[in-house]
Coordinates of C-alpha atoms and ligand atoms in Angstrom, one line a residue:
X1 CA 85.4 93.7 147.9
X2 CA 85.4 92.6 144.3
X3 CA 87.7 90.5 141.4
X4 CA 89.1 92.7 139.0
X5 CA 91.0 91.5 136.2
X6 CA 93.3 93.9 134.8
X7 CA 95.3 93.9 131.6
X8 CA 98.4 95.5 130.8
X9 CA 99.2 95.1 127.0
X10 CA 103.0 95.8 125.4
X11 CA 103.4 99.3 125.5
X12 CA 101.9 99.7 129.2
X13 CA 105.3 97.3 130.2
X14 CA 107.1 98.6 127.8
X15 CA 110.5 98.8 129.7
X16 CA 111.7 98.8 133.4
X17 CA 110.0 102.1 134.6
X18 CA 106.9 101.4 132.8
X19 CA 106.5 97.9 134.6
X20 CA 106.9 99.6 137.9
X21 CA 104.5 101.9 137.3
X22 CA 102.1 99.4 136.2
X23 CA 103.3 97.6 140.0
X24 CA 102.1 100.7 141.5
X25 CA 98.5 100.7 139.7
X26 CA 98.4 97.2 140.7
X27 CA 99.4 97.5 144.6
X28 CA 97.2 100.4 144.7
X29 CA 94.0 98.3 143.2
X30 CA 95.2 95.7 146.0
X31 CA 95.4 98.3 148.9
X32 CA 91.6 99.4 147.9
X33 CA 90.5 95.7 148.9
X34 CA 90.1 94.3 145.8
X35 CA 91.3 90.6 144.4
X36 CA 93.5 91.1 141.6
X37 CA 94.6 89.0 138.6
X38 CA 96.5 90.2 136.0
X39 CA 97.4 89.4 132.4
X40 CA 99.8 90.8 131.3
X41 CA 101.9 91.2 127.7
X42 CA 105.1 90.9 126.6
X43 CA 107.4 93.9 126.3
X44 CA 106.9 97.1 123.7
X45 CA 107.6 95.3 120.3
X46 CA 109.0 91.9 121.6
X47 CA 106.4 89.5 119.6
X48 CA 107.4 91.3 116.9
X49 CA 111.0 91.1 117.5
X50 CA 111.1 87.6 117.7
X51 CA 109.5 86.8 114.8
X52 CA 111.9 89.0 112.8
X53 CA 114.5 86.8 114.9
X54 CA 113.0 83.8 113.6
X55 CA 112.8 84.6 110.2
X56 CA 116.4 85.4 110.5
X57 CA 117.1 82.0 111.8
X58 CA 115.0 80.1 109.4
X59 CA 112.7 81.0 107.1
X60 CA 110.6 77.9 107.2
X61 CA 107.4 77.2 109.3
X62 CA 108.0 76.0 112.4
X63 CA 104.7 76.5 114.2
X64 CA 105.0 74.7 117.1
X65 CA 108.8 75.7 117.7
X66 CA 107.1 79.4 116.7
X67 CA 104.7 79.3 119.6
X68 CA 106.9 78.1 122.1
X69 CA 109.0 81.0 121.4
X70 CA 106.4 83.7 121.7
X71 CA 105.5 82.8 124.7
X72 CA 108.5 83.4 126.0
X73 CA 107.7 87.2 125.7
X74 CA 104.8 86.8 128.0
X75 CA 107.0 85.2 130.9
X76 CA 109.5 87.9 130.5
X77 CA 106.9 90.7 131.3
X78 CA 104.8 88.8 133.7
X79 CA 108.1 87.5 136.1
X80 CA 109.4 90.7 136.0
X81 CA 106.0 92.3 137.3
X82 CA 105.0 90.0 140.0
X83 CA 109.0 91.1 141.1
X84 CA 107.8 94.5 140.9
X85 CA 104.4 94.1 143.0
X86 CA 106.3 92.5 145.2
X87 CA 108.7 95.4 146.0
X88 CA 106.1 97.1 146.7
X89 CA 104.9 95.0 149.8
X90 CA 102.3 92.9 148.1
X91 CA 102.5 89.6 147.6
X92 CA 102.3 88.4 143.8
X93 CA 103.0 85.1 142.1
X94 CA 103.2 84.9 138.3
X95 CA 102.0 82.0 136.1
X96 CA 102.3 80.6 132.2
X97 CA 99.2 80.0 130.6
X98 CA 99.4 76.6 131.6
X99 CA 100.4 77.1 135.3
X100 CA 97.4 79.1 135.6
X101 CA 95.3 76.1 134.1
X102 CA 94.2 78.3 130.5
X103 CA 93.5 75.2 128.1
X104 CA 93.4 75.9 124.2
X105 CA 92.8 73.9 121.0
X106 CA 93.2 74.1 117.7
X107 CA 96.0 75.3 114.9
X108 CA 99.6 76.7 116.6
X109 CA 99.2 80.2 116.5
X110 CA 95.9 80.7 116.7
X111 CA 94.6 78.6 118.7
X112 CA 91.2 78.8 120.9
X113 CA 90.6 78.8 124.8
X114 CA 88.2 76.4 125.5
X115 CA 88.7 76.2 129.4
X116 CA 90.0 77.7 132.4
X117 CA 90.9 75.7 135.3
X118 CA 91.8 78.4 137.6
X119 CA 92.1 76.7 141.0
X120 CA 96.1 77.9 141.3
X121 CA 94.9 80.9 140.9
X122 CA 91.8 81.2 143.2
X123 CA 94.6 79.2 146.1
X124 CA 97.0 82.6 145.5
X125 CA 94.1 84.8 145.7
X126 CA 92.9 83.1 149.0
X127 CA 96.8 83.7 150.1
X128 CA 96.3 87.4 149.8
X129 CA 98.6 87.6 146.8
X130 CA 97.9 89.1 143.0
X131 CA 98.0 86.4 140.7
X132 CA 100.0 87.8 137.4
X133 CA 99.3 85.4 134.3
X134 CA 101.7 85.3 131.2
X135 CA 98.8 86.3 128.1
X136 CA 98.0 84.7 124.9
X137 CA 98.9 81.3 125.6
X138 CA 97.8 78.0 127.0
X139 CA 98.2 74.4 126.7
X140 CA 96.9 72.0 124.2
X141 CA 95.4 69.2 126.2
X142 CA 95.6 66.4 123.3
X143 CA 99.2 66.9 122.6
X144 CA 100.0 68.6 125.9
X145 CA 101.8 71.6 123.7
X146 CA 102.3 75.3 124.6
X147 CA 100.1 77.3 122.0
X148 CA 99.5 80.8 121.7
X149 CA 96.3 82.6 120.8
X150 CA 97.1 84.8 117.9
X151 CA 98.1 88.4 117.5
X152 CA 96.9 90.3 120.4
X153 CA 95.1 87.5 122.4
X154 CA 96.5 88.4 125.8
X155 CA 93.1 90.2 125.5
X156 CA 91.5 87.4 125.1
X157 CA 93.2 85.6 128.0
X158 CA 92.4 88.2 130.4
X159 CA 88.2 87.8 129.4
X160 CA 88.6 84.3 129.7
X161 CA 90.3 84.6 133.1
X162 CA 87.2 87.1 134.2
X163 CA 84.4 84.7 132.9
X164 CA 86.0 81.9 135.0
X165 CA 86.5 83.8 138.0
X166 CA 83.4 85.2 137.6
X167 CA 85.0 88.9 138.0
X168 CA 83.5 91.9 138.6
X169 CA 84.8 93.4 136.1
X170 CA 88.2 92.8 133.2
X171 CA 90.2 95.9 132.7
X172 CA 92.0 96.1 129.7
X173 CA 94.9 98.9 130.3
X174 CA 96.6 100.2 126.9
X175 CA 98.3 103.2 125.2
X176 CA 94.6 105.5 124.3
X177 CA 92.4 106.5 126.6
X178 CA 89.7 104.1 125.6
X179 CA 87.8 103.1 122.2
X180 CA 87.4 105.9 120.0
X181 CA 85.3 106.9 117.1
X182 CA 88.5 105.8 115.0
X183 CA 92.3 105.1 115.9
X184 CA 93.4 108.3 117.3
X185 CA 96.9 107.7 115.2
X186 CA 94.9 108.1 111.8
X187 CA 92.3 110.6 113.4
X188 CA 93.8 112.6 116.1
X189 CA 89.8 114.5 116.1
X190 CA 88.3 110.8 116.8
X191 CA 86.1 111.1 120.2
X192 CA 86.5 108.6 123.0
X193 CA 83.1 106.6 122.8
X194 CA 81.9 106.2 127.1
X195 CA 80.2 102.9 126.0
X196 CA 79.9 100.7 123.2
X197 CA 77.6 97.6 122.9
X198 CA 79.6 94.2 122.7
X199 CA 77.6 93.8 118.9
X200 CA 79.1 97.0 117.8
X201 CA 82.8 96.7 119.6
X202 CA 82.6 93.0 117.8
X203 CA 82.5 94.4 114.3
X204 CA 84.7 97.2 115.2
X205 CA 87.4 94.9 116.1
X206 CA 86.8 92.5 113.0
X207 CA 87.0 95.7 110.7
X208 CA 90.4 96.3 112.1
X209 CA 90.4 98.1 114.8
X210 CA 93.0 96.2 116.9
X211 CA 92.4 97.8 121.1
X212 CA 90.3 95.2 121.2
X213 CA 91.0 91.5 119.9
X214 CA 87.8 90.4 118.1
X215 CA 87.6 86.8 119.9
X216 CA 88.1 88.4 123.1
X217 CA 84.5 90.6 122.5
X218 CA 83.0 87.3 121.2
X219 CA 84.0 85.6 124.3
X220 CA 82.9 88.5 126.7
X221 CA 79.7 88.6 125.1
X222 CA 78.8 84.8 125.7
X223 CA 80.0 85.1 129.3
X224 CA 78.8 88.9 129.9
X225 CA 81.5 89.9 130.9
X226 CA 81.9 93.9 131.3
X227 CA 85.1 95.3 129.7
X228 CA 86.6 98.1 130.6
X229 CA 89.4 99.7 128.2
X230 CA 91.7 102.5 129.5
X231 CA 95.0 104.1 129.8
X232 CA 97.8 102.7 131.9
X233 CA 98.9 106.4 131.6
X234 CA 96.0 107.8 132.6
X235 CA 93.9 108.2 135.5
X236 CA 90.9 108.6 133.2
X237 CA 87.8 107.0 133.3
X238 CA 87.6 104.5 129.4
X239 CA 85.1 102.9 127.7
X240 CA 82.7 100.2 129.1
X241 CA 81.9 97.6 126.3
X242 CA 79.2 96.0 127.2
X243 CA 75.2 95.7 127.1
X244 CA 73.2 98.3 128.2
X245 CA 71.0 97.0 131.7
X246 CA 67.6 97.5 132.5
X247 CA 66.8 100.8 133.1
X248 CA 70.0 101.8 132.0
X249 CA 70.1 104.2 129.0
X250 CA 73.5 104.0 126.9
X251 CA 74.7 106.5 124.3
X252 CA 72.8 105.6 121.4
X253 CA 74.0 107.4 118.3
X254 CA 73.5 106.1 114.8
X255 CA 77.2 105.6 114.3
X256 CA 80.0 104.1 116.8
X257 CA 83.2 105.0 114.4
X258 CA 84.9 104.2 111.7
X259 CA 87.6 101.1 111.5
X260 CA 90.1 100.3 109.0
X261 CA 92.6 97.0 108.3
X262 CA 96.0 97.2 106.2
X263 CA 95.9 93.2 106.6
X264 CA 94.4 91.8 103.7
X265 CA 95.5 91.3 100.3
X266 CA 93.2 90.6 97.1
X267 CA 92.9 87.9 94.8
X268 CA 91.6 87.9 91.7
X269 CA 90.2 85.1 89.8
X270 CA 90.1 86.1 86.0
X271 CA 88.1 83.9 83.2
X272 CA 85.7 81.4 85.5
X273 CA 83.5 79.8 83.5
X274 CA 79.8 81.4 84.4
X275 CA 78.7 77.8 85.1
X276 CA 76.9 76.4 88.4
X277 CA 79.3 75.5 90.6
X278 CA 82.2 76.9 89.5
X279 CA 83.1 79.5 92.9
X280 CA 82.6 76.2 95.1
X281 CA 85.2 74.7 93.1
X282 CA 87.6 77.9 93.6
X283 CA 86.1 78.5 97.3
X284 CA 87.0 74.7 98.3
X285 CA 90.4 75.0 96.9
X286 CA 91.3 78.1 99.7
X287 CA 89.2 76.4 102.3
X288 CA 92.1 73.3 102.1
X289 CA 94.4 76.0 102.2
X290 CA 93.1 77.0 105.8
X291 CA 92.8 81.1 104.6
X292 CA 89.4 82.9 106.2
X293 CA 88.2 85.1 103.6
X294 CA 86.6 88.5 103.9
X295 CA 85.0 89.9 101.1
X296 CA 83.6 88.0 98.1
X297 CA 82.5 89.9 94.3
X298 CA 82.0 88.4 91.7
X299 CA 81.5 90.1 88.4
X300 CA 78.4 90.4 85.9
X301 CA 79.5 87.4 83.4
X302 CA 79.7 89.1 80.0
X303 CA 77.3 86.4 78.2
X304 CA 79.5 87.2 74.8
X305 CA 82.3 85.2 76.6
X306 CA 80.6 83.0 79.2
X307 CA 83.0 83.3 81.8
X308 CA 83.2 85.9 84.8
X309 CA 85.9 87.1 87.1
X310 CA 85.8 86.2 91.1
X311 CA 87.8 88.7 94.1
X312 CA 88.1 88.0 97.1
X313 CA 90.4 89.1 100.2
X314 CA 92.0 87.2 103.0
X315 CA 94.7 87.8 105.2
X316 CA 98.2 89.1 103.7
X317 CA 100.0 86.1 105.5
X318 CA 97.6 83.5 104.0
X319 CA 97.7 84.3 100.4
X320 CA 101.1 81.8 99.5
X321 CA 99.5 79.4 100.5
X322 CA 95.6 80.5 98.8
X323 CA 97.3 81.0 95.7
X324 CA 99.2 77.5 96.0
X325 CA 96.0 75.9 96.1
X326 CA 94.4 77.8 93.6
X327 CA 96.9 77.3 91.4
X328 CA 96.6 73.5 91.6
X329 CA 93.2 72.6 90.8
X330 CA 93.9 75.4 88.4
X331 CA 92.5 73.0 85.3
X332 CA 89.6 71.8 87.9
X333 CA 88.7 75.2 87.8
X334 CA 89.0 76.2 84.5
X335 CA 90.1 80.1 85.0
X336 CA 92.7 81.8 82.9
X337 CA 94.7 84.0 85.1
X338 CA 94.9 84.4 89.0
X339 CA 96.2 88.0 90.2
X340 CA 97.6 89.1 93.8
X341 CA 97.4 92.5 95.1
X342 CA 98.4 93.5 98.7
X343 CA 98.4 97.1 98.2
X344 CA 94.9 97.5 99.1
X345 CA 93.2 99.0 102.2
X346 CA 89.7 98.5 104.0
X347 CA 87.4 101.2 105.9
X348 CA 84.7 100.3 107.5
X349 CA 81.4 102.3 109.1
X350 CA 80.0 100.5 112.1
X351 CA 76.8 101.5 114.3
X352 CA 73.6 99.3 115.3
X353 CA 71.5 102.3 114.2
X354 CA 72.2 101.8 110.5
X355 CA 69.2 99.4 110.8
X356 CA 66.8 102.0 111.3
X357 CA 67.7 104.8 109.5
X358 CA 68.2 105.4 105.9
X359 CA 71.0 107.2 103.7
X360 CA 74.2 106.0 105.2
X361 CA 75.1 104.3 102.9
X362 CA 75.3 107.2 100.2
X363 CA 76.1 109.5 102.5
X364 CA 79.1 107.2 103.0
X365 CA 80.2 106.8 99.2
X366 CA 79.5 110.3 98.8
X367 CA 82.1 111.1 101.4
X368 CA 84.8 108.7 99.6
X369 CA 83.6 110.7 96.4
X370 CA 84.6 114.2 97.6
X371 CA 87.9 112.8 98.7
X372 CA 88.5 111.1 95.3
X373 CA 88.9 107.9 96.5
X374 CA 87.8 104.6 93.8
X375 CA 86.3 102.2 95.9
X376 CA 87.1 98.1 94.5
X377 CA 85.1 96.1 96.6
X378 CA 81.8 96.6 98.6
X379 CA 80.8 94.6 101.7
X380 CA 77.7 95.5 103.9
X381 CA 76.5 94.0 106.8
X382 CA 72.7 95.6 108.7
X383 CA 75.2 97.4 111.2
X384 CA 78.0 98.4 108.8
X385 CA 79.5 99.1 105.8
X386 CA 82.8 98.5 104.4
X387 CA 85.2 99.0 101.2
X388 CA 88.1 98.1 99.8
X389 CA 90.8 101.1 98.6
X390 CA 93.9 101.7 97.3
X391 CA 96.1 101.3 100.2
X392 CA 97.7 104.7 99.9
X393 CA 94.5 106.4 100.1
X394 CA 93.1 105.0 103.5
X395 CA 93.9 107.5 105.7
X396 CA 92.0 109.9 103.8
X397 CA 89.2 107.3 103.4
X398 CA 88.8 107.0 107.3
X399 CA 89.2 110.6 108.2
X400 CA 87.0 111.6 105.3
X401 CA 84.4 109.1 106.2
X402 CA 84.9 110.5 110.5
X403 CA 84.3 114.0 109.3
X404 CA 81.6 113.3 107.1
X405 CA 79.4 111.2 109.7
X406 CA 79.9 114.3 112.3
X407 CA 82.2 112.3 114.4
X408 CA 85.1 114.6 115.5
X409 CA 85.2 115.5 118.7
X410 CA 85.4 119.3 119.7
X411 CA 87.6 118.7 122.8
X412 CA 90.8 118.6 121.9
X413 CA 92.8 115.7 119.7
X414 CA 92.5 112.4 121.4
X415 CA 96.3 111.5 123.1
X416 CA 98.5 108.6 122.2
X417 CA 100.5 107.7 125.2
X418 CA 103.2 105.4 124.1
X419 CA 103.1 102.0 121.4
X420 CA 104.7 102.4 118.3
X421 CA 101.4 101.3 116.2
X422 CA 103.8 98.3 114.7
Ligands
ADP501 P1 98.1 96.9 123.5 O1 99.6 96.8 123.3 O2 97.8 97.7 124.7 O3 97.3 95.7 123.4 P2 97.3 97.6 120.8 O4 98.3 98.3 120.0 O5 97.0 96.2 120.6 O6 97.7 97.9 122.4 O7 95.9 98.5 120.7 C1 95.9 99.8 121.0 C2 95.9 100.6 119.7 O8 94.7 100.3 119.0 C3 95.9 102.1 119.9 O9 97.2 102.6 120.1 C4 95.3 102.6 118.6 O10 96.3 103.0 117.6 C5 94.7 101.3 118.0 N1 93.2 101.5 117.6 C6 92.7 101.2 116.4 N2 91.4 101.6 116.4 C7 91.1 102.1 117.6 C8 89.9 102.7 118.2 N3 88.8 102.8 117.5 N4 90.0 103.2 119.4 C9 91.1 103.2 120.1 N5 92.3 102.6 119.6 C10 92.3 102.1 118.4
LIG502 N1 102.3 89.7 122.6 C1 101.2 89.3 121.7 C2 101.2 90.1 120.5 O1 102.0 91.0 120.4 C3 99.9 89.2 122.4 C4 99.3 90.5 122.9 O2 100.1 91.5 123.0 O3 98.2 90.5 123.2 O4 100.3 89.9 119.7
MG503 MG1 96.5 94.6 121.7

């Protein structure tokens, strides 16, 4: 007998039918001997709908009011579940994030898990029941808050809840059969990938592409925790991220896909003086904003003038408050004009083998070429490559890029079982 941890994300609950079929998958796990926990999301598009609720309420920030309200969606789908199970003739009992002793810290909205105290949930398991935990939230400790984790942290949740249960193993159930070269909605071609290495899945997911929540790879990395991704509407076998054992071979091709990210916006610092120091005064200003940034390039200073032009992106939501700052310390910094520009797009080319071979990188631009796509920005890392583009042309940039690199798969288009993709 083992501990599985199993993770159903919006669209596998997305209404009544669909949480009793997930009930079924879970009893059925249950009758095969196993322990079960699950985490589980909240409805279809419900995070989503509330914040367009909130924003129709009040346009302000209200972040801890904002979290508390998110997790609502959690304790809708995971009551409704362990109801389900239950029906079924298998005991269940769901928990909140807090119940089920998941402690965060950190800003609302984002915040980090930084324990699990699962004893309520190793007493249900020792009951004979499935433990069904809300996702993406836990409780703040210091102010003894509700918090949530970010967009898409119930995956996150569910690692956590492996690596302190010490599970066996933490399926996360979704709406594709597993991780693919590329999102199957953008390339229906892209090939489901058997196994991926928790390096490479972790740059996937920071380029963008969302099955997997990058913190939740970070944290199954540092815990080794095995990840399985699959279909809830599937009986297929998915995509093992993890590291590859002793003895064990694992596909090993030069390239593990191609991600892209419609989240960031650009900003353009025009007429910096070409001076030392200079980009740490600009750089410290969007630090005290809070914004992460992604890509940094800053332009050859044209000596006529003396003074050079800085872009960098961040996320879309954080660039009011970026620009704010910027704007402030404006004289500090001694630029001209500051620019915003959230029409752009990113691809990226990921795979561990880039280190050891040679020509990616103008095979890649020579594949954006023949598409006609202008690429703004440049990034690479020694396992990938990425670009910024005009918004509009991403699509092509990520299927041009797929096809180029020999990626599409010659078994049929890859299926999308349900999610809207919002
Ligand atoms: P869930 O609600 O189950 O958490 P998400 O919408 O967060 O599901 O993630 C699943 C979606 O991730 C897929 O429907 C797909 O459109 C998208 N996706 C992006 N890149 C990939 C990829 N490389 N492989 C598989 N899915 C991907
Ligand atoms: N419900 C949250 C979201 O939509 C968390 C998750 O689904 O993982 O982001
Ligand atoms: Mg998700």
């Amino acid at each position: 007998m083992s501990l599985v941890v199993q993770k159903y994300g919006g669209s596998s609950v997305a209404d009544a039918d669909a949480i009793k079929r997930v009930a079924r998958r879970i009893v059925d796990t249950r009758m095969q001997g196993h322990d079960v926990v699950v985490t589980v999301s909240a409805m279809g598009d419900t995070t989503d709908e509330l914040i367009d609720l909130s924003n129709a309420v009040s346009g302000k920030e209200h972040p801890r009011e904002m979290d508390i309200l998110l997790t609502a969606g959690e304790r809708i789908s995971m009551s409704l579940l362990a109801m389900a199970v239950r029906d079924l003739g298998v005991g269940a009992q769901s928990f909140t994030g807090p119940q089920a002793g998941v402690i965060t810290s950190g800003a609302y909205g984002r915040a980090r898990i930084i324990d699990v105290e699962p004893g309520r949930l190793r007493q249900t398991l020792a009951g004979g029941e499935v433990a069904i935990v809300a996702g993406f939230q836990g409780l703040n400790q210091e102010t003894q808050d509700i918090q949530t984790l970010g967009r898409g942290g119930s995956d996150t949740t569910a690692v956590a809840l492996a690596a302190a249960l010490n599970a066996d193993v933490c399926e996360i159930y979704t709406d594709v059969d597993g991780v693919f070269s590329a999102d199957p909605r953008i390339v229906p071609s892209a090939r489901k990938l058997n196994s991926i290495t928790y390096e490479e899945m972790l740059d996937m997911a920071a380029s963008g592409a969302k099955v997997l929540m990058p913190r939740c790879v970070e944290y199954a990395r540092r815990f080794n925790v095995p990840i399985h991704v699959r279909s809830s509407f599937s009986g297929l076998e998915g995509t093992w991220v993890k590291d590859a054992t002793e003895g064990e071979v694992m596909e090993e091709p030069i390239i593990a896909g191609v991600a892209h990210d419609r989240s960031e916006a650009k900003i353009t610092v025009i007429g910096i003086p070409d001076v030392p120091g200079s980009a740490a005064r600009l750089f410290e200003a969007v630090a005290s904003s809070g914004a992460n940034i992604d890509m940094i390039v800053q332009n050859v200073s044209a000596t006529r003038t003396g003074v050079t032009d800085i872009s960098f992106t961040l996320p879309v939501a954080a660039v009011p408050e970026a620009s704010a700052a910027i704007e402030a310390d404006q004289e500090l910094i001694g630029y001209t004009d500051l620019v915003t520009d959230d029409t752009i797009g990113k691809v990226s080319l990921i795979g561990a083998g880039m280190r050891s071979s040679s020509g990616v990188s103008a095979k890649f631009f020579a594949a954006l070429r023949d598409a006609g796509i202008n690429i703004e920005m440049i990034s690479t890392s020694d396992i990938r490559i990425s670009v910024v583009t005009r918004a509009e042309k991403l699509d092509d940039a990520v299927r041009a890029v797929h096809t180029a690199f020999g990626l599409d798969s010659s078994q049929g288009e890859a299926v999308v079982y349900g999610g809207s993709g919002r």
